[in-house]
Amino acid sequence: MLHVTDSISFPGLQVPDPMMCPLWRLLILLGLLALPLAPHKQPWPGLAKAHRDNKSTLARIIAQGLIKHNAESRIQNIHFGDRLNASAQVAPGMVGWLISSRKHQQQQESSINITNIQLDYGGIQMSFHKEWFSANISLEFDLELRPSFDNNIIKMCAHMSIVVEFWLEKDEFGRRDLVTGKCDAEPSSVHVAVLTEAIPPKMNQFLYNLKENLQKVLPHLVESQVCPLIGEILGQLDVKLLKSLIEQEAAHEPTHNESSQPSACQAGESPS
């Protein structure tokens, strides 16, 4: 949360009380955003990219907050539990294989891990309409599947875009509050692809079922990690300051966003 002290002094410069002058609060915030971050252990290079690419102050605030709250680490620690049971339905050609590996099935269950998360901090897209605004955040990650009936690791990838909307709503006393609307993955943005090429034909049905199930399960799991963070990040801003930023950015919003090239995962094909 950004705190502004009652008085600020610099050598040779007298600054008015920021609480008495909202403009100073806006100038101070913009100045802080322009400052480079102090060097620290940062496994994600996205923040520097966000400062280069994002012209939106709100987008940069969201990017910094997601990094501060370790959004990528939270996604990586997602546990699937028994949510992928539907993938256990296999083609008849696999029955003999599964029976022959029954002993191994009893010793080890299928596991799937999320790795190499890439949140597009620099590509956060903002949309504005009066006191309503939304943020579109794209992310991509790899999946490593170890089936219970086989020791080989199957590599997959997933891509999606999370859209969250907000607006300022007046209460009965005329005071504005930040309201969080829907936050979910755009259905058309959800893609899951198999990267491993050497797939035995008898595993095709299993992977097809797994892919279909992942496309249903993954968005909800990612939303549960990302959506609360975005609400917390913007909820920490002063409402008057937030209103000023919305008005400023709505006035300078581009008429259209540049379309990006599809990623390798979006263009990937799973085995048929």
mmCIF file of N, CA, C and O in Angstrom, residues 183-228:
data_model
loop_
_atom_site.group_PDB
_atom_site.id
_atom_site.type_symbol
_atom_site.label_atom_id
_atom_site.label_comp_id
_atom_site.label_asym_id
_atom_site.label_seq_id
_atom_site.Cartn_x
_atom_site.Cartn_y
_atom_site.Cartn_z
ATOM 1 N N CYS A 183 -13.973 -11.929 -12.619
ATOM 2 C CA CYS A 183 -12.553 -12.173 -12.918
ATOM 3 C C CYS A 183 -12.435 -13.619 -13.371
ATOM 4 O O CYS A 183 -12.593 -14.548 -12.570
ATOM 5 N N ASP A 184 -12.196 -13.816 -14.649
ATOM 6 C CA ASP A 184 -12.102 -15.182 -15.154
ATOM 7 C C ASP A 184 -11.286 -15.230 -16.432
ATOM 8 O O ASP A 184 -10.928 -14.198 -17.007
ATOM 9 N N ALA A 185 -10.982 -16.440 -16.854
ATOM 10 C CA ALA A 185 -10.211 -16.651 -18.074
ATOM 11 C C ALA A 185 -11.147 -16.589 -19.274
ATOM 12 O O ALA A 185 -12.239 -17.171 -19.250
ATOM 13 N N GLU A 186 -10.717 -15.870 -20.308
ATOM 14 C CA GLU A 186 -11.499 -15.847 -21.538
ATOM 15 C C GLU A 186 -11.507 -17.249 -22.139
ATOM 16 O O GLU A 186 -10.436 -17.809 -22.403
ATOM 17 N N PRO A 187 -12.667 -17.849 -22.364
ATOM 18 C CA PRO A 187 -12.708 -19.222 -22.904
ATOM 19 C C PRO A 187 -11.905 -19.394 -24.186
ATOM 20 O O PRO A 187 -11.240 -20.414 -24.384
ATOM 21 N N SER A 188 -11.965 -18.385 -25.068
ATOM 22 C CA SER A 188 -11.251 -18.508 -26.350
ATOM 23 C C SER A 188 -9.744 -18.426 -26.198
ATOM 24 O O SER A 188 -8.998 -18.755 -27.123
ATOM 25 N N SER A 189 -9.269 -17.983 -25.010
ATOM 26 C CA SER A 189 -7.823 -17.827 -24.805
ATOM 27 C C SER A 189 -7.173 -19.067 -24.207
ATOM 28 O O SER A 189 -5.946 -19.149 -24.118
ATOM 29 N N VAL A 190 -7.990 -20.037 -23.763
ATOM 30 C CA VAL A 190 -7.452 -21.216 -23.074
ATOM 31 C C VAL A 190 -6.987 -22.243 -24.101
ATOM 32 O O VAL A 190 -7.783 -22.746 -24.904
ATOM 33 N N HIS A 191 -5.698 -22.527 -24.077
ATOM 34 C CA HIS A 191 -5.113 -23.511 -24.991
ATOM 35 C C HIS A 191 -4.214 -24.452 -24.196
ATOM 36 O O HIS A 191 -3.422 -24.017 -23.366
ATOM 37 N N VAL A 192 -4.335 -25.743 -24.462
ATOM 38 C CA VAL A 192 -3.443 -26.757 -23.885
ATOM 39 C C VAL A 192 -2.908 -27.591 -25.036
ATOM 40 O O VAL A 192 -3.669 -28.041 -25.887
ATOM 41 N N ALA A 193 -1.594 -27.770 -25.086
ATOM 42 C CA ALA A 193 -0.972 -28.534 -26.178
ATOM 43 C C ALA A 193 0.050 -29.505 -25.614
ATOM 44 O O ALA A 193 0.661 -29.262 -24.563
ATOM 45 N N VAL A 194 0.233 -30.616 -26.304
ATOM 46 C CA VAL A 194 1.247 -31.609 -25.950
ATOM 47 C C VAL A 194 2.511 -31.291 -26.733
ATOM 48 O O VAL A 194 2.484 -31.192 -27.962
ATOM 49 N N LEU A 195 3.634 -31.135 -26.027
ATOM 50 C CA LEU A 195 4.899 -30.786 -26.664
ATOM 51 C C LEU A 195 5.727 -32.013 -27.012
ATOM 52 O O LEU A 195 6.498 -31.995 -27.972
ATOM 53 N N THR A 196 5.597 -33.076 -26.220
ATOM 54 C CA THR A 196 6.352 -34.301 -26.479
ATOM 55 C C THR A 196 5.886 -34.921 -27.793
ATOM 56 O O THR A 196 4.692 -35.137 -27.996
ATOM 57 N N GLU A 197 6.826 -35.199 -28.669
ATOM 58 C CA GLU A 197 6.475 -35.710 -30.000
ATOM 59 C C GLU A 197 6.369 -37.234 -30.043
ATOM 60 O O GLU A 197 5.506 -37.782 -30.715
ATOM 61 N N ALA A 198 7.267 -37.915 -29.343
ATOM 62 C CA ALA A 198 7.283 -39.386 -29.402
ATOM 63 C C ALA A 198 6.244 -39.957 -28.441
ATOM 64 O O ALA A 198 6.562 -40.386 -27.330
ATOM 65 N N ILE A 199 4.999 -39.950 -28.874
ATOM 66 C CA ILE A 199 3.904 -40.456 -28.055
ATOM 67 C C ILE A 199 3.428 -41.794 -28.623
ATOM 68 O O ILE A 199 3.079 -41.873 -29.803
ATOM 69 N N PRO A 200 3.408 -42.860 -27.807
ATOM 70 C CA PRO A 200 2.882 -44.147 -28.297
ATOM 71 C C PRO A 200 1.428 -43.981 -28.734
ATOM 72 O O PRO A 200 0.646 -43.314 -28.051
ATOM 73 N N PRO A 201 1.032 -44.565 -29.864
ATOM 74 C CA PRO A 201 -0.343 -44.415 -30.373
ATOM 75 C C PRO A 201 -1.404 -44.793 -29.347
ATOM 76 O O PRO A 201 -2.472 -44.181 -29.310
ATOM 77 N N LYS A 202 -1.108 -45.798 -28.507
ATOM 78 C CA LYS A 202 -2.122 -46.227 -27.546
ATOM 79 C C LYS A 202 -2.352 -45.211 -26.430
ATOM 80 O O LYS A 202 -3.277 -45.359 -25.636
ATOM 81 N N MET A 203 -1.504 -44.153 -26.369
ATOM 82 C CA MET A 203 -1.702 -43.126 -25.353
ATOM 83 C C MET A 203 -2.495 -41.931 -25.880
ATOM 84 O O MET A 203 -2.806 -41.009 -25.115
ATOM 85 N N ASN A 204 -2.820 -41.945 -27.158
ATOM 86 C CA ASN A 204 -3.493 -40.785 -27.745
ATOM 87 C C ASN A 204 -4.819 -40.463 -27.060
ATOM 88 O O ASN A 204 -5.118 -39.298 -26.781
ATOM 89 N N GLN A 205 -5.615 -41.504 -26.796
ATOM 90 C CA GLN A 205 -6.917 -41.268 -26.172
ATOM 91 C C GLN A 205 -6.755 -40.728 -24.751
ATOM 92 O O GLN A 205 -7.490 -39.830 -24.325
ATOM 93 N N PHE A 206 -5.790 -41.281 -24.047
ATOM 94 C CA PHE A 206 -5.519 -40.813 -22.690
ATOM 95 C C PHE A 206 -5.149 -39.334 -22.699
ATOM 96 O O PHE A 206 -5.660 -38.532 -21.900
ATOM 97 N N LEU A 207 -4.247 -38.929 -23.609
ATOM 98 C CA LEU A 207 -3.813 -37.535 -23.676
ATOM 99 C C LEU A 207 -4.940 -36.619 -24.148
ATOM 100 O O LEU A 207 -5.028 -35.465 -23.711
ATOM 101 N N TYR A 208 -5.783 -37.135 -25.038
ATOM 102 C CA TYR A 208 -6.911 -36.325 -25.495
ATOM 103 C C TYR A 208 -7.849 -36.016 -24.325
ATOM 104 O O TYR A 208 -8.279 -34.868 -24.129
ATOM 105 N N ASN A 209 -8.156 -37.048 -23.526
ATOM 106 C CA ASN A 209 -9.008 -36.840 -22.355
ATOM 107 C C ASN A 209 -8.360 -35.898 -21.352
ATOM 108 O O ASN A 209 -9.029 -35.040 -20.755
ATOM 109 N N LEU A 210 -7.047 -36.062 -21.166
ATOM 110 C CA LEU A 210 -6.324 -35.217 -20.228
ATOM 111 C C LEU A 210 -6.363 -33.753 -20.674
ATOM 112 O O LEU A 210 -6.613 -32.842 -19.874
ATOM 113 N N LYS A 211 -6.129 -33.527 -21.953
ATOM 114 C CA LYS A 211 -6.140 -32.161 -22.480
ATOM 115 C C LYS A 211 -7.514 -31.523 -22.290
ATOM 116 O O LYS A 211 -7.622 -30.368 -21.855
ATOM 117 N N GLU A 212 -8.581 -32.272 -22.601
ATOM 118 C CA GLU A 212 -9.929 -31.741 -22.454
ATOM 119 C C GLU A 212 -10.218 -31.379 -21.004
ATOM 120 O O GLU A 212 -10.834 -30.348 -20.710
ATOM 121 N N ASN A 213 -9.764 -32.224 -20.090
ATOM 122 C CA ASN A 213 -10.007 -31.973 -18.673
ATOM 123 C C ASN A 213 -9.187 -30.795 -18.162
ATOM 124 O O ASN A 213 -9.667 -29.983 -17.365
ATOM 125 N N LEU A 214 -7.938 -30.681 -18.614
ATOM 126 C CA LEU A 214 -7.094 -29.568 -18.202
ATOM 127 C C LEU A 214 -7.685 -28.229 -18.648
ATOM 128 O O LEU A 214 -7.613 -27.234 -17.920
ATOM 129 N N GLN A 215 -8.257 -28.190 -19.839
ATOM 130 C CA GLN A 215 -8.840 -26.947 -20.342
ATOM 131 C C GLN A 215 -10.045 -26.508 -19.506
ATOM 132 O O GLN A 215 -10.386 -25.327 -19.487
ATOM 133 N N LYS A 216 -10.658 -27.447 -18.805
ATOM 134 C CA LYS A 216 -11.770 -27.106 -17.922
ATOM 135 C C LYS A 216 -11.276 -26.743 -16.521
ATOM 136 O O LYS A 216 -11.829 -25.839 -15.882
ATOM 137 N N VAL A 217 -10.258 -27.443 -16.047
ATOM 138 C CA VAL A 217 -9.814 -27.300 -14.655
ATOM 139 C C VAL A 217 -8.835 -26.145 -14.466
ATOM 140 O O VAL A 217 -8.933 -25.375 -13.501
ATOM 141 N N LEU A 218 -7.871 -26.001 -15.379
ATOM 142 C CA LEU A 218 -6.798 -25.017 -15.201
ATOM 143 C C LEU A 218 -7.298 -23.586 -15.012
ATOM 144 O O LEU A 218 -6.798 -22.874 -14.122
ATOM 145 N N PRO A 219 -8.243 -23.096 -15.834
ATOM 146 C CA PRO A 219 -8.661 -21.703 -15.646
ATOM 147 C C PRO A 219 -9.134 -21.394 -14.230
ATOM 148 O O PRO A 219 -8.778 -20.359 -13.666
ATOM 149 N N HIS A 220 -9.927 -22.277 -13.639
ATOM 150 C CA HIS A 220 -10.442 -22.030 -12.296
ATOM 151 C C HIS A 220 -9.318 -22.043 -11.257
ATOM 152 O O HIS A 220 -9.325 -21.240 -10.313
ATOM 153 N N LEU A 221 -8.354 -22.933 -11.430
ATOM 154 C CA LEU A 221 -7.239 -23.003 -10.483
ATOM 155 C C LEU A 221 -6.376 -21.748 -10.560
ATOM 156 O O LEU A 221 -5.941 -21.211 -9.538
ATOM 157 N N VAL A 222 -6.118 -21.271 -11.775
ATOM 158 C CA VAL A 222 -5.302 -20.061 -11.939
ATOM 159 C C VAL A 222 -6.063 -18.834 -11.446
ATOM 160 O O VAL A 222 -5.500 -17.959 -10.784
ATOM 161 N N GLU A 223 -7.355 -18.757 -11.763
ATOM 162 C CA GLU A 223 -8.172 -17.635 -11.297
ATOM 163 C C GLU A 223 -8.132 -17.526 -9.779
ATOM 164 O O GLU A 223 -8.067 -16.422 -9.223
ATOM 165 N N SER A 224 -8.169 -18.664 -9.085
ATOM 166 C CA SER A 224 -8.196 -18.650 -7.622
ATOM 167 C C SER A 224 -6.919 -18.072 -7.031
ATOM 168 O O SER A 224 -6.911 -17.623 -5.886
ATOM 169 N N GLN A 225 -5.832 -18.064 -7.809
ATOM 170 C CA GLN A 225 -4.572 -17.515 -7.336
ATOM 171 C C GLN A 225 -4.376 -16.061 -7.769
ATOM 172 O O GLN A 225 -3.866 -15.239 -7.003
ATOM 173 N N VAL A 226 -4.763 -15.722 -8.985
ATOM 174 C CA VAL A 226 -4.477 -14.403 -9.552
ATOM 175 C C VAL A 226 -5.538 -13.366 -9.189
ATOM 176 O O VAL A 226 -5.208 -12.233 -8.826
ATOM 177 N N CYS A 227 -6.813 -13.723 -9.260
ATOM 178 C CA CYS A 227 -7.882 -12.744 -9.063
ATOM 179 C C CYS A 227 -7.854 -12.064 -7.690
ATOM 180 O O CYS A 227 -7.953 -10.833 -7.617
ATOM 181 N N PRO A 228 -7.724 -12.806 -6.583
ATOM 182 C CA PRO A 228 -7.673 -12.121 -5.289
ATOM 183 C C PRO A 228 -6.488 -11.155 -5.164
ATOM 184 O O PRO A 228 -6.605 -10.118 -4.512
#
